[in-house]
PDB file of C-alpha atoms in Angstrom:
ATOM      1  CA  THR V 104      13.775  44.722 118.074  1.00 51.00           C
ATOM      2  CA  GLN V 105      16.285  46.899 119.887  1.00 63.00           C
ATOM      3  CA  CYS V 106      18.714  48.363 117.390  1.00 64.00           C
ATOM      4  CA  VAL V 107      22.169  49.490 118.427  1.00 67.00           C
ATOM      5  CA  THR V 108      23.074  51.322 115.217  1.00 73.00           C
ATOM      6  CA  CYS V 109      20.887  52.446 112.343  1.00 82.00           C
ATOM      7  CA  ILE V 110      21.262  53.405 108.716  1.00 83.00           C
ATOM      8  CA  LYS V 111      19.331  56.683 109.315  1.00 87.00           C
ATOM      9  CA  PHE V 112      18.486  57.667 112.912  1.00 88.00           C
ATOM     10  CA  LEU V 113      17.872  55.910 116.210  1.00 88.00           C
ATOM     11  CA  TYR V 114      14.983  56.886 118.521  1.00 86.00           C
ATOM     12  CA  ASN V 115      13.889  55.052 121.639  1.00 83.00           C
ATOM     13  CA  GLY V 116      15.696  51.903 120.516  1.00 81.00           C
ATOM     14  CA  GLN V 117      14.141  51.926 117.057  1.00 84.00           C
ATOM     15  CA  CYS V 118      15.581  52.860 113.685  1.00 88.00           C
ATOM     16  CA  VAL V 119      13.589  55.608 111.986  1.00 88.00           C
ATOM     17  CA  PRO V 120      14.018  57.232 108.567  1.00 88.00           C
ATOM     18  CA  SER V 121      13.394  60.792 109.890  1.00 85.00           C
ATOM     19  CA  CYS V 122      13.077  62.473 113.256  1.00 88.00           C
ATOM     20  CA  GLU V 123      10.313  64.793 111.978  1.00 82.00           C
ATOM     21  CA  ASN V 124       7.863  61.907 111.566  1.00 78.00           C
ATOM     22  CA  PHE V 125       6.832  62.299 115.217  1.00 83.00           C
ATOM     23  CA  ASN V 126       5.633  65.908 114.991  1.00 79.00           C
ATOM     24  CA  ALA V 127       2.093  64.758 114.226  1.00 72.00           C
ATOM     25  CA  LEU V 128       2.094  62.813 117.478  1.00 80.00           C
ATOM     26  CA  GLY V 129       3.062  65.903 119.454  1.00 83.00           C
ATOM     27  CA  ILE V 130       6.607  64.714 119.879  1.00 87.00           C
ATOM     28  CA  HIS V 131       9.016  67.309 118.547  1.00 90.00           C
ATOM     29  CA  LEU V 132      12.457  66.018 117.741  1.00 91.00           C
ATOM     30  CA  TYR V 133      15.523  67.178 115.857  1.00 90.00           C
ATOM     31  CA  SER V 134      18.170  65.125 114.091  1.00 89.00           C
ATOM     32  CA  ASN V 135      21.558  64.909 115.765  1.00 88.00           C
ATOM     33  CA  SER V 136      23.867  64.166 112.837  1.00 84.00           C
ATOM     34  CA  THR V 137      26.834  63.508 115.125  1.00 86.00           C
ATOM     35  CA  THR V 138      25.237  60.705 117.172  1.00 86.00           C
ATOM     36  CA  ARG V 139      22.714  59.779 114.444  1.00 87.00           C
ATOM     37  CA  THR V 140      19.928  59.943 117.005  1.00 89.00           C
ATOM     38  CA  CYS V 141      16.680  61.901 117.423  1.00 91.00           C
ATOM     39  CA  GLU V 142      16.703  64.379 120.325  1.00 91.00           C
ATOM     40  CA  LEU V 143      13.851  66.288 121.996  1.00 91.00           C
ATOM     41  CA  CYS V 144      13.488  70.013 121.286  1.00 91.00           C
ATOM     42  CA  ASP V 145      13.980  72.530 124.102  1.00 89.00           C
ATOM     43  CA  PRO V 146      10.999  73.005 126.481  1.00 88.00           C
ATOM     44  CA  PHE V 147      10.846  76.678 125.429  1.00 87.00           C
ATOM     45  CA  CYS V 148      10.035  75.589 121.880  1.00 87.00           C
ATOM     46  CA  ASN V 149       6.425  75.491 120.808  1.00 85.00           C
ATOM     47  CA  GLY V 150       6.600  72.659 118.336  1.00 84.00           C
ATOM     48  CA  SER V 151       9.430  71.758 116.075  1.00 85.00           C
ATOM     49  CA  CYS V 152      13.033  72.920 116.157  1.00 87.00           C
ATOM     50  CA  VAL V 153      16.191  72.745 114.046  1.00 84.00           C
ATOM     51  CA  GLY V 154      18.654  71.931 116.790  1.00 86.00           C
ATOM     52  CA  GLN V 155      19.476  71.769 120.454  1.00 86.00           C
ATOM     53  CA  GLY V 156      18.547  74.496 122.945  1.00 84.00           C
ATOM     54  CA  PRO V 157      16.130  77.456 123.060  1.00 83.00           C
ATOM     55  CA  ALA V 158      17.995  79.220 120.231  1.00 82.00           C
ATOM     56  CA  GLN V 159      16.948  76.554 117.672  1.00 84.00           C
ATOM     57  CA  CYS V 160      13.175  76.741 117.996  1.00 86.00           C
ATOM     58  CA  ASN V 161      10.856  77.383 115.071  1.00 84.00           C
ATOM     59  CA  ARG V 162       8.248  78.791 117.474  1.00 84.00           C
ATOM     60  CA  CYS V 163       8.258  79.620 121.183  1.00 85.00           C
ATOM     61  CA  LEU V 164       6.076  78.868 124.175  1.00 84.00           C
ATOM     62  CA  THR V 165       7.505  81.947 125.920  1.00 81.00           C
ATOM     63  CA  ASP V 166       6.492  85.548 125.208  1.00 82.00           C
ATOM     64  CA  LEU V 167       9.914  86.623 123.929  1.00 86.00           C
ATOM     65  CA  PHE V 168      12.254  85.435 121.217  1.00 85.00           C
ATOM     66  CA  VAL V 169      15.257  86.685 119.301  1.00 86.00           C
ATOM     67  CA  ARG V 170      16.565  85.812 115.858  1.00 80.00           C
ATOM     68  CA  VAL V 171      20.103  84.566 116.392  1.00 71.00           C
ATOM     69  CA  ASN V 172      21.176  83.688 112.847  1.00 67.00           C
ATOM     70  CA  GLU V 173      19.121  83.773 109.698  1.00 58.00           C
ATOM     71  CA  GLY V 174      17.991  80.293 108.716  1.00 53.00           C
ATOM     72  CA  THR V 175      18.900  78.589 112.012  1.00 60.00           C
ATOM     73  CA  GLY V 176      15.680  79.170 113.934  1.00 66.00           C
ATOM     74  CA  ILE V 177      14.909  81.594 116.741  1.00 78.00           C
ATOM     75  CA  GLN V 178      15.937  81.710 120.396  1.00 83.00           C
ATOM     76  CA  CYS V 179      13.080  81.564 122.853  1.00 85.00           C
ATOM     77  CA  LEU V 180      13.433  83.723 125.927  1.00 86.00           C
ATOM     78  CA  ASN V 181      11.631  83.435 129.227  1.00 81.00           C
ATOM     79  CA  GLU V 182      11.389  86.947 130.728  1.00 79.00           C
ATOM     80  CA  THR V 183      13.909  89.399 129.280  1.00 85.00           C
ATOM     81  CA  CYS V 184      15.858  89.978 126.101  1.00 88.00           C
ATOM     82  CA  ILE V 185      19.478  88.921 125.911  1.00 87.00           C
ATOM     83  CA  ILE V 186      22.278  91.519 126.099  1.00 91.00           C
ATOM     84  CA  ASP V 187      22.540  94.012 123.225  1.00 93.00           C
ATOM     85  CA  THR V 188      18.909  93.446 122.201  1.00 92.00           C
ATOM     86  CA  TYR V 189      15.705  95.301 123.047  1.00 92.00           C
ATOM     87  CA  VAL V 190      11.964  94.669 122.808  1.00 88.00           C
ATOM     88  CA  ASP V 191       9.947  96.517 120.210  1.00 79.00           C
ATOM     89  CA  THR V 192       6.362  96.256 121.460  1.00 72.00           C
ATOM     90  CA  ASN V 193       5.071  97.325 118.052  1.00 73.00           C
ATOM     91  CA  ILE V 194       6.442  94.184 116.359  1.00 67.00           C
ATOM     92  CA  THR V 195       4.887  90.818 117.194  1.00 65.00           C
ATOM     93  CA  THR V 196       5.040  87.360 115.597  1.00 63.00           C
ATOM     94  CA  ASP V 197       2.312  84.898 116.555  1.00 63.00           C
ATOM     95  CA  SER V 198       1.528  87.186 119.502  1.00 67.00           C
ATOM     96  CA  LYS V 199       5.145  86.906 120.600  1.00 77.00           C
ATOM     97  CA  MET V 200       7.424  89.873 121.017  1.00 85.00           C
ATOM     98  CA  GLU V 201      10.738  89.837 119.233  1.00 86.00           C
ATOM     99  CA  CYS V 202      13.978  91.093 120.779  1.00 89.00           C
ATOM    100  CA  LEU V 203      15.792  93.176 118.164  1.00 90.00           C
ATOM    101  CA  SER V 204      19.494  93.899 117.961  1.00 91.00           C
ATOM    102  CA  CYS V 205      20.779  97.241 119.204  1.00 94.00           C
ATOM    103  CA  PHE V 206      22.379  99.702 116.800  1.00 96.00           C
ATOM    104  CA  SER V 207      25.827  98.465 115.758  1.00 95.00           C
ATOM    105  CA  GLY V 208      27.441 101.699 116.990  1.00 96.00           C
ATOM    106  CA  CYS V 209      26.401 101.128 120.609  1.00 97.00           C
ATOM    107  CA  THR V 210      29.166  99.884 122.906  1.00 96.00           C
ATOM    108  CA  ALA V 211      29.109  96.090 122.965  1.00 95.00           C
ATOM    109  CA  GLY V 212      27.887  94.545 126.232  1.00 95.00           C
ATOM    110  CA  PHE V 213      26.081  97.666 127.484  1.00 95.00           C
ATOM    111  CA  GLY V 214      22.778  97.059 125.716  1.00 94.00           C
ATOM    112  CA  CYS V 215      20.258  99.659 124.649  1.00 95.00           C
ATOM    113  CA  GLY V 216      16.771 100.915 125.389  1.00 92.00           C
ATOM    114  CA  GLY V 217      15.600 101.152 121.818  1.00 92.00           C
ATOM    115  CA  SER V 218      16.425 101.631 118.173  1.00 92.00           C
ATOM    116  CA  LEU V 219      17.931 105.132 118.297  1.00 95.00           C
ATOM    117  CA  THR V 220      21.530 105.520 117.070  1.00 96.00           C
ATOM    118  CA  ILE V 221      22.501 108.023 119.782  1.00 96.00           C
ATOM    119  CA  LEU V 222      23.322 107.913 123.479  1.00 96.00           C
ATOM    120  CA  ASN V 223      19.895 107.641 125.107  1.00 91.00           C
ATOM    121  CA  SER V 224      19.166 105.004 127.711  1.00 85.00           C
ATOM    122  CA  THR V 225      15.407 105.393 127.171  1.00 89.00           C
ATOM    123  CA  ASN V 226      15.318 104.617 123.466  1.00 91.00           C
ATOM    124  CA  GLY V 227      18.961 104.434 122.290  1.00 95.00           C
ATOM    125  CA  CYS V 228      22.424 103.255 123.270  1.00 96.00           C
ATOM    126  CA  ASN V 229      23.202 102.830 126.945  1.00 96.00           C
ATOM    127  CA  HIS V 230      26.827 103.721 126.204  1.00 96.00           C
ATOM    128  CA  CYS V 231      28.932 104.863 123.233  1.00 96.00           C
ATOM    129  CA  ASN V 232      32.675 104.814 122.642  1.00 96.00           C
ATOM    130  CA  THR V 233      32.433 107.771 120.257  1.00 97.00           C
ATOM    131  CA  ILE V 234      29.634 110.236 119.543  1.00 97.00           C
ATOM    132  CA  ILE V 235      29.497 111.943 116.152  1.00 97.00           C
ATOM    133  CA  LEU V 236      27.987 115.407 116.499  1.00 96.00           C
ATOM    134  CA  LYS V 237      26.083 117.561 114.029  1.00 95.00           C
ATOM    135  CA  ARG V 238      27.120 121.146 113.223  1.00 93.00           C
ATOM    136  CA  ASN V 239      24.596 122.480 115.737  1.00 93.00           C
ATOM    137  CA  GLY V 240      26.083 120.312 118.487  1.00 92.00           C
ATOM    138  CA  ASP V 241      23.307 117.707 118.601  1.00 94.00           C
ATOM    139  CA  GLN V 242      24.113 113.992 118.471  1.00 96.00           C
ATOM    140  CA  ASP V 243      24.155 112.384 115.034  1.00 96.00           C
ATOM    141  CA  TYR V 244      25.128 108.768 115.798  1.00 97.00           C
ATOM    142  CA  CYS V 245      27.397 106.569 117.929  1.00 97.00           C
ATOM    143  CA  GLN V 246      30.313 104.476 116.722  1.00 97.00           C
ATOM    144  CA  ARG V 247      32.544 101.908 118.384  1.00 96.00           C
ATOM    145  CA  ASP V 248      35.737 103.140 116.740  1.00 95.00           C
ATOM    146  CA  PRO V 249      37.367 105.712 119.092  1.00 93.00           C
ATOM    147  CA  THR V 250      38.916 107.587 116.123  1.00 94.00           C
ATOM    148  CA  CYS V 251      37.015 110.460 114.509  1.00 96.00           C
ATOM    149  CA  PRO V 252      36.007 109.770 110.892  1.00 95.00           C
ATOM    150  CA  SER V 253      37.177 111.758 107.880  1.00 94.00           C
ATOM    151  CA  ARG V 254      36.244 115.482 107.844  1.00 96.00           C
ATOM    152  CA  TYR V 255      35.739 115.519 111.643  1.00 97.00           C
ATOM    153  CA  TYR V 256      37.966 116.675 114.489  1.00 97.00           C
ATOM    154  CA  GLN V 257      38.039 115.678 118.156  1.00 95.00           C
ATOM    155  CA  LEU V 258      36.145 118.140 120.329  1.00 92.00           C
ATOM    156  CA  GLU V 259      36.813 118.848 123.992  1.00 85.00           C
ATOM    157  CA  ASP V 260      33.656 118.614 126.134  1.00 77.00           C
ATOM    158  CA  ASP V 261      33.997 121.880 128.047  1.00 72.00           C
ATOM    159  CA  GLN V 262      30.449 121.677 129.424  1.00 75.00           C
ATOM    160  CA  ASP V 263      30.667 118.077 130.673  1.00 83.00           C
ATOM    161  CA  LEU V 264      27.557 117.080 128.746  1.00 86.00           C
ATOM    162  CA  PHE V 265      28.749 113.514 128.230  1.00 90.00           C
ATOM    163  CA  PRO V 266      30.723 110.944 130.268  1.00 90.00           C
ATOM    164  CA  SER V 267      34.470 111.630 130.241  1.00 90.00           C
ATOM    165  CA  ASP V 268      35.338 108.293 128.599  1.00 92.00           C
ATOM    166  CA  ILE V 269      33.400 109.163 125.426  1.00 94.00           C
ATOM    167  CA  THR V 270      35.186 110.689 122.423  1.00 95.00           C
ATOM    168  CA  LEU V 271      33.326 113.571 120.763  1.00 96.00           C
ATOM    169  CA  CYS V 272      33.765 114.278 117.056  1.00 96.00           C
ATOM    170  CA  SER V 273      32.572 117.523 115.497  1.00 96.00           C
ATOM    171  CA  PRO V 274      32.376 118.247 111.744  1.00 97.00           C
ATOM    172  CA  CYS V 275      34.968 120.411 109.998  1.00 97.00           C
ATOM    173  CA  HIS V 276      33.989 123.450 107.945  1.00 96.00           C
ATOM    174  CA  GLU V 277      32.369 122.317 104.696  1.00 96.00           C
ATOM    175  CA  LEU V 278      35.381 123.636 102.727  1.00 97.00           C
ATOM    176  CA  CYS V 279      37.832 121.499 104.722  1.00 96.00           C
ATOM    177  CA  ALA V 280      38.919 117.954 103.946  1.00 96.00           C
ATOM    178  CA  THR V 281      40.800 117.742 107.260  1.00 96.00           C
ATOM    179  CA  CYS V 282      40.878 120.265 110.072  1.00 96.00           C
ATOM    180  CA  SER V 283      41.762 121.051 113.661  1.00 94.00           C
ATOM    181  CA  GLY V 284      38.675 123.181 114.358  1.00 94.00           C
ATOM    182  CA  ALA V 285      35.301 124.315 113.077  1.00 94.00           C
ATOM    183  CA  GLU V 286      36.448 127.534 111.337  1.00 94.00           C
ATOM    184  CA  VAL V 287      37.595 127.656 107.719  1.00 94.00           C
ATOM    185  CA  GLU V 288      40.897 129.073 108.993  1.00 94.00           C
ATOM    186  CA  ARG V 289      41.443 125.762 110.824  1.00 95.00           C
ATOM    187  CA  CYS V 290      41.477 123.730 107.598  1.00 96.00           C
ATOM    188  CA  GLU V 291      44.545 121.516 107.245  1.00 95.00           C
ATOM    189  CA  SER V 292      43.610 120.460 103.699  1.00 95.00           C
ATOM    190  CA  CYS V 293      40.912 121.648 101.308  1.00 95.00           C
ATOM    191  CA  MET V 294      37.874 119.802 100.015  1.00 95.00           C
ATOM    192  CA  PHE V 295      37.721 121.688  96.713  1.00 95.00           C
ATOM    193  CA  VAL V 296      40.479 124.179  95.743  1.00 95.00           C
ATOM    194  CA  ILE V 297      43.103 126.364  97.408  1.00 95.00           C
ATOM    195  CA  ALA V 298      42.435 130.025  96.605  1.00 94.00           C
ATOM    196  CA  ALA V 299      45.159 132.474  95.565  1.00 91.00           C
ATOM    197  CA  ASN V 300      45.247 133.861  99.128  1.00 91.00           C
ATOM    198  CA  GLY V 301      45.920 130.366 100.537  1.00 92.00           C
ATOM    199  CA  SER V 302      42.461 129.702 102.001  1.00 94.00           C
ATOM    200  CA  CYS V 303      40.046 126.925 101.017  1.00 96.00           C
ATOM    201  CA  ALA V 304      37.333 127.807  98.483  1.00 96.00           C
ATOM    202  CA  TYR V 305      34.662 126.196  96.319  1.00 95.00           C
ATOM    203  CA  GLN V 306      36.246 127.469  93.097  1.00 94.00           C
ATOM    204  CA  CYS V 307      38.824 129.937  91.812  1.00 93.00           C
ATOM    205  CA  ASP V 308      37.914 133.639  91.940  1.00 91.00           C
ATOM    206  CA  ASN V 309      37.823 135.906  88.884  1.00 90.00           C
ATOM    207  CA  GLY V 310      41.316 136.831  87.786  1.00 89.00           C
ATOM    208  CA  THR V 311      42.763 133.516  88.942  1.00 91.00           C
ATOM    209  CA  GLU V 312      43.395 130.264  87.127  1.00 92.00           C
ATOM    210  CA  LEU V 313      43.321 126.681  88.449  1.00 92.00           C
ATOM    211  CA  ILE V 314      46.395 124.459  88.289  1.00 91.00           C
ATOM    212  CA  GLU V 315      44.586 121.115  88.288  1.00 88.00           C
ATOM    213  CA  LEU V 316      47.616 119.012  89.200  1.00 88.00           C
ATOM    214  CA  LEU V 317      48.037 120.946  92.469  1.00 89.00           C
ATOM    215  CA  ASN V 318      44.370 121.995  92.844  1.00 90.00           C
ATOM    216  CA  VAL V 319      45.644 125.532  93.479  1.00 94.00           C
ATOM    217  CA  CYS V 320      44.392 128.864  92.106  1.00 94.00           C
ATOM    218  CA  ILE V 321      47.012 131.408  90.989  1.00 92.00           C
ATOM    219  CA  SER V 322      46.704 134.973  89.716  1.00 88.00           C
ATOM    220  CA  VAL V 323      46.359 135.362  85.941  1.00 82.00           C
ATOM    221  CA  THR V 324      48.759 138.358  86.039  1.00 72.00           C
ATOM    222  CA  THR V 325      51.362 136.083  87.569  1.00 53.00           C
ATOM    223  CA  VAL V 326      50.902 133.603  84.745  1.00 48.00           C
ATOM    224  CA  VAL V 327      51.145 136.352  82.098  1.00 47.00           C
ATOM    225  CA  ALA V 328      54.200 137.890  83.741  1.00 46.00           C
ATOM    226  CA  THR V 329      55.919 134.542  83.909  1.00 48.00           C
ATOM    227  CA  GLU V 330      55.229 133.819  80.246  1.00 47.00           C
ATOM    228  CA  SER V 331      56.354 137.350  79.291  1.00 44.00           C
ATOM    229  CA  ASN V 332      59.594 137.011  81.230  1.00 48.00           C
ATOM    230  CA  ASP V 333      60.245 133.699  79.539  1.00 46.00           C
ATOM    231  CA  ASN V 334      59.741 135.298  76.110  1.00 46.00           C
ATOM    232  CA  VAL V 335      62.020 138.234  76.983  1.00 40.00           C
ATOM    233  CA  ASN V 336      64.750 135.959  78.233  1.00 43.00           C
ATOM    234  CA  ILE V 337      64.557 133.759  75.153  1.00 42.00           C
ATOM    235  CA  GLY V 338      64.620 136.824  72.851  1.00 42.00           C
ATOM    236  CA  ALA V 339      67.567 138.349  74.667  1.00 38.00           C
ATOM    237  CA  LEU V 340      69.455 135.100  74.503  1.00 37.00           C
ATOM    238  CA  ALA V 341      68.793 134.723  70.764  1.00 43.00           C
ATOM    239  CA  GLY V 342      69.826 138.333  70.125  1.00 45.00           C
ATOM    240  CA  GLY V 343      73.041 137.920  72.092  1.00 44.00           C
ATOM    241  CA  VAL V 344      73.968 134.774  70.183  1.00 41.00           C
ATOM    242  CA  SER V 345      73.320 136.469  66.819  1.00 51.00           C
ATOM    243  CA  ALA V 346      75.421 139.528  67.710  1.00 52.00           C
ATOM    244  CA  GLY V 347      78.282 137.327  68.837  1.00 51.00           C
ATOM    245  CA  LEU V 348      78.266 135.352  65.596  1.00 58.00           C
ATOM    246  CA  ILE V 349      78.269 138.545  63.498  1.00 65.00           C
ATOM    247  CA  PHE V 350      81.215 139.958  65.491  1.00 62.00           C
ATOM    248  CA  ILE V 351      83.232 136.767  64.994  1.00 70.00           C
ATOM    249  CA  LEU V 352      82.464 136.808  61.254  1.00 67.00           C
ATOM    250  CA  VAL V 353      83.609 140.434  60.859  1.00 65.00           C
ATOM    251  CA  ILE V 354      86.880 139.799  62.735  1.00 73.00           C
ATOM    252  CA  THR V 355      87.558 136.728  60.579  1.00 75.00           C
ATOM    253  CA  ILE V 356      87.064 138.706  57.334  1.00 79.00           C
ATOM    254  CA  LEU V 357      89.389 141.480  58.551  1.00 75.00           C
ATOM    255  CA  LEU V 358      92.114 139.002  59.425  1.00 77.00           C
ATOM    256  CA  VAL V 359      91.850 137.375  55.988  1.00 75.00           C
ATOM    257  CA  LEU V 360      92.121 140.785  54.272  1.00 78.00           C
ATOM    258  CA  ILE V 361      95.159 141.806  56.353  1.00 81.00           C
ATOM    259  CA  CYS V 362      96.971 138.534  55.599  1.00 78.00           C
ATOM    260  CA  THR V 363      96.223 138.920  51.872  1.00 79.00           C
ATOM    261  CA  CYS V 364      97.601 142.510  51.829  1.00 78.00           C
ATOM    262  CA  ILE V 365     100.816 141.476  53.577  1.00 78.00           C
ATOM    263  CA  GLN V 366     101.431 138.655  51.104  1.00 76.00           C
ATOM    264  CA  ASN V 367     100.810 140.938  48.119  1.00 76.00           C
ATOM    265  CA  PHE V 368     103.177 143.587  49.540  1.00 74.00           C
ATOM    266  CA  ARG V 369     106.029 141.100  49.994  1.00 74.00           C
ATOM    267  CA  ARG V 370     105.592 139.765  46.472  1.00 72.00           C
ATOM    268  CA  SER V 371     105.739 143.275  44.950  1.00 71.00           C
ATOM    269  CA  LYS V 372     108.978 144.076  46.840  1.00 69.00           C
ATOM    270  CA  ILE V 373     110.659 140.934  45.530  1.00 68.00           C
ATOM    271  CA  ILE V 374     109.700 141.757  41.941  1.00 66.00           C
ATOM    272  CA  ASP V 375     110.992 145.375  42.246  1.00 63.00           C
ATOM    273  CA  ASN V 376     114.367 144.232  43.595  1.00 64.00           C
ATOM    274  CA  GLN V 377     114.813 141.723  40.771  1.00 61.00           C
ATOM    275  CA  HIS V 378     114.183 144.444  38.118  1.00 58.00           C
ATOM    276  CA  GLY V 379     116.668 146.868  39.757  1.00 56.00           C
ATOM    277  CA  ASN V 380     119.528 144.346  39.775  1.00 52.00           C
ATOM    278  CA  ALA V 381     119.173 143.706  36.020  1.00 49.00           C
ATOM    279  CA  ILE V 382     120.143 147.414  35.113  1.00 45.00           C
ATOM    280  CA  GLN V 383     123.942 148.205  34.363  1.00 46.00           C
ATOM    281  CA  LEU V 384     125.426 150.719  36.692  1.00 43.00           C
ATOM    282  CA  PRO V 385     126.647 153.820  34.762  1.00 46.00           C
ATOM    283  CA  ASN V 386     129.886 154.493  36.670  1.00 47.00           C
ATOM    284  CA  SER V 387     131.169 150.939  36.532  1.00 44.00           C
ATOM    285  CA  LYS V 388     134.314 150.079  34.609  1.00 44.00           C
ATOM    286  CA  GLN V 389     135.237 146.867  32.783  1.00 45.00           C
ATOM    287  CA  GLY V 390     136.316 144.390  35.312  1.00 44.00           C
ATOM    288  CA  ASP V 391     134.574 146.169  38.100  1.00 46.00           C
ATOM    289  CA  THR V 392     132.112 144.197  40.024  1.00 43.00           C
ATOM    290  CA  ALA V 393     128.755 145.615  40.825  1.00 43.00           C
ATOM    291  CA  HIS V 394     127.070 144.283  43.936  1.00 43.00           C
ATOM    292  CA  SER V 395     123.383 144.017  44.476  1.00 43.00           C
ATOM    293  CA  THR V 396     121.428 142.524  47.280  1.00 43.00           C
ATOM    294  CA  ILE V 397     118.338 140.403  46.594  1.00 43.00           C
ATOM    295  CA  PRO V 398     116.481 138.886  49.474  1.00 45.00           C
ATOM    296  CA  GLY V 399     115.570 135.284  49.410  1.00 44.00           C
ATOM    297  CA  GLU V 400     118.004 134.178  46.593  1.00 43.00           C
ATOM    298  CA  HIS V 401     119.485 130.697  46.605  1.00 43.00           C
ATOM    299  CA  PHE V 402     123.238 129.973  46.925  1.00 42.00           C
ATOM    300  CA  THR V 403     124.961 127.808  44.340  1.00 41.00           C
ATOM    301  CA  ASP V 404     125.342 125.059  46.915  1.00 46.00           C
ATOM    302  CA  GLY V 405     121.528 124.796  47.272  1.00 44.00           C
ATOM    303  CA  SER V 406     121.322 126.505  50.655  1.00 45.00           C
ATOM    304  CA  ASN V 407     118.764 129.168  51.333  1.00 47.00           C
ATOM    305  CA  ASP V 408     118.998 132.330  53.364  1.00 45.00           C
ATOM    306  CA  ASP V 409     116.364 134.954  54.024  1.00 45.00           C
ATOM    307  CA  SER V 410     119.093 137.630  54.547  1.00 42.00           C
ATOM    308  CA  TYR V 411     120.378 139.701  51.703  1.00 40.00           C
ATOM    309  CA  ILE V 412     123.046 138.014  49.525  1.00 39.00           C
ATOM    310  CA  SER V 413     125.525 139.566  47.056  1.00 40.00           C
ATOM    311  CA  THR V 414     125.241 139.131  43.282  1.00 40.00           C
ATOM    312  CA  SER V 415     128.137 140.212  40.965  1.00 39.00           C
ATOM    313  CA  PHE V 416     127.925 141.689  37.480  1.00 39.00           C
ATOM    314  CA  THR V 417     131.106 142.073  35.257  1.00 39.00           C
ATOM    315  CA  LYS V 418     131.336 144.678  32.549  1.00 36.00           C
TER     316      LYS V 418
END
């Protein structure tokens, strides 16, 4: 019967449980899950396949192939490798030559002549966006990023050894973290420590000490002098405060003594005047009035006066 739709797959008007059942008959099919039909493999395929086209073959009739994606079969090629791949004649699979991918640092779309990671049309990249150089000036590897990596600086090609559109990156001095040239004097930041003289170094010299927070070496004499100055300043300050307190204490004691003496003197004067007024005057007659002055006495009306007042005695 001629089926229109099937539970599994449709091939040549018949419903079949699997498209792979025809491999033994020399008919190589793959399952099209979208249309639920069995389709013929590409003519470049030698046998079975996993999908449509020459990139889905399990084996090839042609002499070349390339692995497109792992697990999705191989792409059979007729005469030449596809762009950004190359043939390694030393690697064969079932007497077929495999086209291998160029180094990832080669400029995309330009291809390569071999597996080398440098600019070399014979056995490396046909073009590079950026070439990373070694310290001796030889090529190290290519990269697609036009910016020089960390610890490298952009070098001007004064000898025109490379195409003008290629960026050249040369390594900084080994003591530099960043730089503008190859010499240690061209360091912009240090890889290890900053010496006391301001240059980059592996470690601090004798007589210097590392401040780890700043990664800077400073002279030990500077550290000692700083600590000594701090001690002197603290001692001088403490001494000054102590002397000031002693001076204030002495002045306070003197003022208390002076006030005490004045009070005692005034009291003695009052007592002497009171004793003198109590003695009878020898030249006074009966009825005469003797006058004496006593400071600070009270009037009979209760008023007070600090001036001298008159007191009368009658014989």
